[in-house]
Short mmCIF file of C-alpha atoms in Angstrom, two decimals:
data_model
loop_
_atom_site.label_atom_id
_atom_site.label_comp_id
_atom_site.label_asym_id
_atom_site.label_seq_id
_atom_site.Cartn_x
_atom_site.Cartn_y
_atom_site.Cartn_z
CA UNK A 1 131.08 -63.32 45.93
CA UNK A 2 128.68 -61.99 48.59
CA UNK A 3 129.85 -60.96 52.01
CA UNK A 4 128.04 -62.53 55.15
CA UNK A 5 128.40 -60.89 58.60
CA UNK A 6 127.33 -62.78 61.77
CA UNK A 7 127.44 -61.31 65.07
CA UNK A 8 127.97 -64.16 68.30
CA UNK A 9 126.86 -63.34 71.56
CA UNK A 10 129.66 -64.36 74.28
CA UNK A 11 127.00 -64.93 76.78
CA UNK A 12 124.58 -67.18 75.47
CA UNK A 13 127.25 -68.71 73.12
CA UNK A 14 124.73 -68.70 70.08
CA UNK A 15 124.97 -66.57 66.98
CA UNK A 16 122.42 -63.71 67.64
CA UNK A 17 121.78 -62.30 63.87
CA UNK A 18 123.59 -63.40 60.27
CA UNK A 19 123.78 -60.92 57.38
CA UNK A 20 124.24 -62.21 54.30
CA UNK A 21 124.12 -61.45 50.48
CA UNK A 22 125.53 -57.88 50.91
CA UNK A 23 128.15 -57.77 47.68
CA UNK A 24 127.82 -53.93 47.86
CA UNK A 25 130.39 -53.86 50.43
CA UNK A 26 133.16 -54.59 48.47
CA UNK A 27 136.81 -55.32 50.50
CA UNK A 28 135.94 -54.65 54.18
CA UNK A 29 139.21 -53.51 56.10
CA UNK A 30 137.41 -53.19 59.28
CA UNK A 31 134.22 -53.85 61.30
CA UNK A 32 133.21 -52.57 64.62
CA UNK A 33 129.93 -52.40 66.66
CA UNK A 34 128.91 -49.12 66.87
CA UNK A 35 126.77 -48.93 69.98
CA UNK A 36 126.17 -44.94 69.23
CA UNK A 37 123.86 -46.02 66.42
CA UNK A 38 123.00 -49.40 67.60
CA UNK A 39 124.57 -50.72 64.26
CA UNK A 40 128.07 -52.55 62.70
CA UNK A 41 130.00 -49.62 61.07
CA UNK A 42 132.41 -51.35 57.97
CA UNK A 43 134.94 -49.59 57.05
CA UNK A 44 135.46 -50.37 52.83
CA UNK A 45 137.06 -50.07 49.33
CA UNK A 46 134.46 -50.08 46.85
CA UNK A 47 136.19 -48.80 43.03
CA UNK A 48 138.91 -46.80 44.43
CA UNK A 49 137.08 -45.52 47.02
CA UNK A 50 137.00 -45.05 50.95
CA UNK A 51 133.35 -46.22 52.15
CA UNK A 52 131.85 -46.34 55.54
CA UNK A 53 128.51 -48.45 55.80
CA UNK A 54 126.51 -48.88 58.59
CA UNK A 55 124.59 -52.68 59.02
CA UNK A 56 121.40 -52.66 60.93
CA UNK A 57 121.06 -56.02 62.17
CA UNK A 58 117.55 -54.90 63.39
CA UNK A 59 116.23 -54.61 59.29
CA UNK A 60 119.02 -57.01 58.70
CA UNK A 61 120.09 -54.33 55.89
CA UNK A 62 122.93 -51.81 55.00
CA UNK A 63 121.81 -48.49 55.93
CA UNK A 64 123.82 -45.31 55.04
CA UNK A 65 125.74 -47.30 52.71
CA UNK A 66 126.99 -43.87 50.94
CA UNK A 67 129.59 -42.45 52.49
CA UNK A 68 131.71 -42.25 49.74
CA UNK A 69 135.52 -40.24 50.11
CA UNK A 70 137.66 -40.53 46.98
CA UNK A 71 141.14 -41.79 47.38
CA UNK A 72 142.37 -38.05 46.77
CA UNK A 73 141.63 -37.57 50.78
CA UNK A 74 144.21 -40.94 50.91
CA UNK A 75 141.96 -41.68 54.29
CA UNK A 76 144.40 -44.98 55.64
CA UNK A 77 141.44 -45.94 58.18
CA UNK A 78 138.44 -44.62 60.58
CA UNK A 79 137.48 -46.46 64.14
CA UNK A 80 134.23 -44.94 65.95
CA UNK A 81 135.51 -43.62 69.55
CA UNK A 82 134.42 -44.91 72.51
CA UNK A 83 131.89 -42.08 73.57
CA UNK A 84 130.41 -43.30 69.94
CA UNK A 85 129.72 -39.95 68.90
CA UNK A 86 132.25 -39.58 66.28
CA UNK A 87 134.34 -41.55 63.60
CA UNK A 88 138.08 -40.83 63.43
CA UNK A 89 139.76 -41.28 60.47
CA UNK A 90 143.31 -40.85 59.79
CA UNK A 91 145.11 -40.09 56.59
CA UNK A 92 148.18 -41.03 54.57
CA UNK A 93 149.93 -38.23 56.24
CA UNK A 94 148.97 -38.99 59.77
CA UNK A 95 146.63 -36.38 59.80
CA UNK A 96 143.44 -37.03 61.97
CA UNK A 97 139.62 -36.29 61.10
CA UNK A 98 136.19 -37.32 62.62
CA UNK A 99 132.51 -37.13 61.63
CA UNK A 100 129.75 -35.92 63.40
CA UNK A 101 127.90 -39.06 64.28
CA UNK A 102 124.81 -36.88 65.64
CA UNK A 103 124.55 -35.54 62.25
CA UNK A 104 123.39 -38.22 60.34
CA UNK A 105 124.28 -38.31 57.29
CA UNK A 106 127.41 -36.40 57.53
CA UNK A 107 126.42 -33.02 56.46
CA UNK A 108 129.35 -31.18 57.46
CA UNK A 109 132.00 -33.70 56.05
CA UNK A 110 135.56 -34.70 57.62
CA UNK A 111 136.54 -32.09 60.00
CA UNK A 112 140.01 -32.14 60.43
CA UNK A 113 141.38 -31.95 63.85
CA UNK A 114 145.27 -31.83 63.43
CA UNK A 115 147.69 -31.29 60.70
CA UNK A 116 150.99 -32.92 61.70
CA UNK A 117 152.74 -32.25 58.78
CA UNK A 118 154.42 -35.40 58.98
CA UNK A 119 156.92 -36.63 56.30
CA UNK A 120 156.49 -39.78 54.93
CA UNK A 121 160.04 -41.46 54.21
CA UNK A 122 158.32 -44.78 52.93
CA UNK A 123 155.60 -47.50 52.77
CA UNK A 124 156.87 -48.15 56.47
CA UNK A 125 155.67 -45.03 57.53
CA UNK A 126 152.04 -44.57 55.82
CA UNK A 127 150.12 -45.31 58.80
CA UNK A 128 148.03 -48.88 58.45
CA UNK A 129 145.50 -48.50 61.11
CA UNK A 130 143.78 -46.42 63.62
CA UNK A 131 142.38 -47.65 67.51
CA UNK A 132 140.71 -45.88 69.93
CA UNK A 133 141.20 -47.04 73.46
CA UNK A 134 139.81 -45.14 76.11
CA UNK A 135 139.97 -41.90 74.74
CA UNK A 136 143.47 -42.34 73.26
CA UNK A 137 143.96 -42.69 69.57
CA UNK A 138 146.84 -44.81 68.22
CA UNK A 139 147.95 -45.37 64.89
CA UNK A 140 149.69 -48.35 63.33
CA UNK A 141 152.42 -48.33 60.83
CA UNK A 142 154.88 -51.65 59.73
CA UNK A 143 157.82 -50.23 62.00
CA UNK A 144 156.28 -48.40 64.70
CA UNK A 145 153.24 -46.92 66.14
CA UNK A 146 152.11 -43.29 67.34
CA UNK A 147 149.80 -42.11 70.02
CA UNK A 148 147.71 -38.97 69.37
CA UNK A 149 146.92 -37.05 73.03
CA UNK A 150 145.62 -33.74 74.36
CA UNK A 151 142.73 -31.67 73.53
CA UNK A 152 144.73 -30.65 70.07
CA UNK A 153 145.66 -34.47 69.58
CA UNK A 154 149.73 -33.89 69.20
CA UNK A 155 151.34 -36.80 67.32
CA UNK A 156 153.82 -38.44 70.07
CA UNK A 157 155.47 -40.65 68.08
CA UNK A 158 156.57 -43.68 69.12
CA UNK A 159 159.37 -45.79 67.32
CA UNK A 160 159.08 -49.53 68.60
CA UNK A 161 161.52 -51.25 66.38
CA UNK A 162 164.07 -50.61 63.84
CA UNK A 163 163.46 -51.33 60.36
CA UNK A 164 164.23 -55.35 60.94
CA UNK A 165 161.20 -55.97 61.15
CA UNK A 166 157.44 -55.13 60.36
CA UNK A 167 154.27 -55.28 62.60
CA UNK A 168 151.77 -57.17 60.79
CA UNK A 169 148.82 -56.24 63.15
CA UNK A 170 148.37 -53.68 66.44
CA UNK A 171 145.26 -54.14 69.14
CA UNK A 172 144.93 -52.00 72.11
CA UNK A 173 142.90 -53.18 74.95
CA UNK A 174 142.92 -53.20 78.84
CA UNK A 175 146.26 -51.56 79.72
CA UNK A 176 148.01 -53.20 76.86
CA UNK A 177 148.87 -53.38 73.44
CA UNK A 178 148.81 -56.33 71.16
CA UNK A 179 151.29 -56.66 68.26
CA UNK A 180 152.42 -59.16 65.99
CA UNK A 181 155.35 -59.07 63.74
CA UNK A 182 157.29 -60.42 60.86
CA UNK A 183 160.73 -60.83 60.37
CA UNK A 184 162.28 -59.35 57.55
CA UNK A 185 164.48 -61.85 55.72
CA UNK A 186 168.11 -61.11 56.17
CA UNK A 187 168.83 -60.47 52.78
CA UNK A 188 166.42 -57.39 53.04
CA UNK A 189 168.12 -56.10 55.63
CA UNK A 190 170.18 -52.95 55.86
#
């Protein structure tokens, strides 16, 4: 089935530009305007692997559509940063990495920032998500979430709940973050 991507302007209240007919991008996990490029990066699986495409409502096209990174890198999720001069990506062991954004097409590859080393105990842990929010990178996992600060982004981890239940979804914006959860049955529980 083809994908269709419309983007609404708030203001006006009318839908400024539609893609459609792009079946190329396979499952999207995330999309974000990325005002660095004046384009919609998509974050995708595409046959096992981790794709980042770029939409150009301007040609009404996918441009850069080959950013390919095989599953071996087990990249979780990327968000572009708020300067939007890089893409962050974060891996399956909480490990963070960013593109060069000037460098179009990435040249130079993932360039990773910090190894944390971290140990993953179970699904709960392998992180789910990654948000920038004024220049403060969190990651998302069922049972808790992590902040990444400094110049040398230390992991502070953060443990929200115990393992009763699972956060189904994490947004940061103005001074706040957004999470909703699910209950874990009680016959799953410890």
């Amino acid at each position: 089935m083809d994908k269709e991507i419309a983007v609404w302007d708030p203001v006006t209240g009318k839908l400024k530009w539609r893609l459609g007919g792009i079946p190329e991008l396979g499952v999207i996990n995330k999309l974000q305007w990325f005002s660095g490029i004046n384009c919609v990066l998509a974050v995708c699986i595409i046959n096992e692997q981790f794709i980042l495409s770029f939409l150009d409502h301007r040609v009404k096209k996918v441009i850069l559509d080959n950013v390919p990174f095989t599953l071996a890198y087990m990249i979780a999720d990327a968000v572009a940063d708020e300067t939007r001069i890089n893409i962050y990506l974060i891996d399956g062991f909480m490990n963070l990495g960013f593109l060069d954004c000037r460098q179009l097409p990435f040249q130079e590859g993932i360039q990773w920032m910090s190894e944390n080393s971290f140990v993953l105990g179970d699904d709960f842990s392998r992180p789910e998500s990654i948000h920038c929010h004024e220049g403060q990178l969190f990651a998302h996992m069922r049972s808790n979430a992590s902040a990444f600060s400094s110049d040398d982004w230390v992991l502070a981890k953060v443990q929200l709940l115990p393992c009763i239940a699972t956060w189904a979804s994490f947004h940061v914006g103005s001074t706040n973050c957004v999470l909703s959860r699910v209950q874990v049955p009680p016959q799953l529980q410890d």
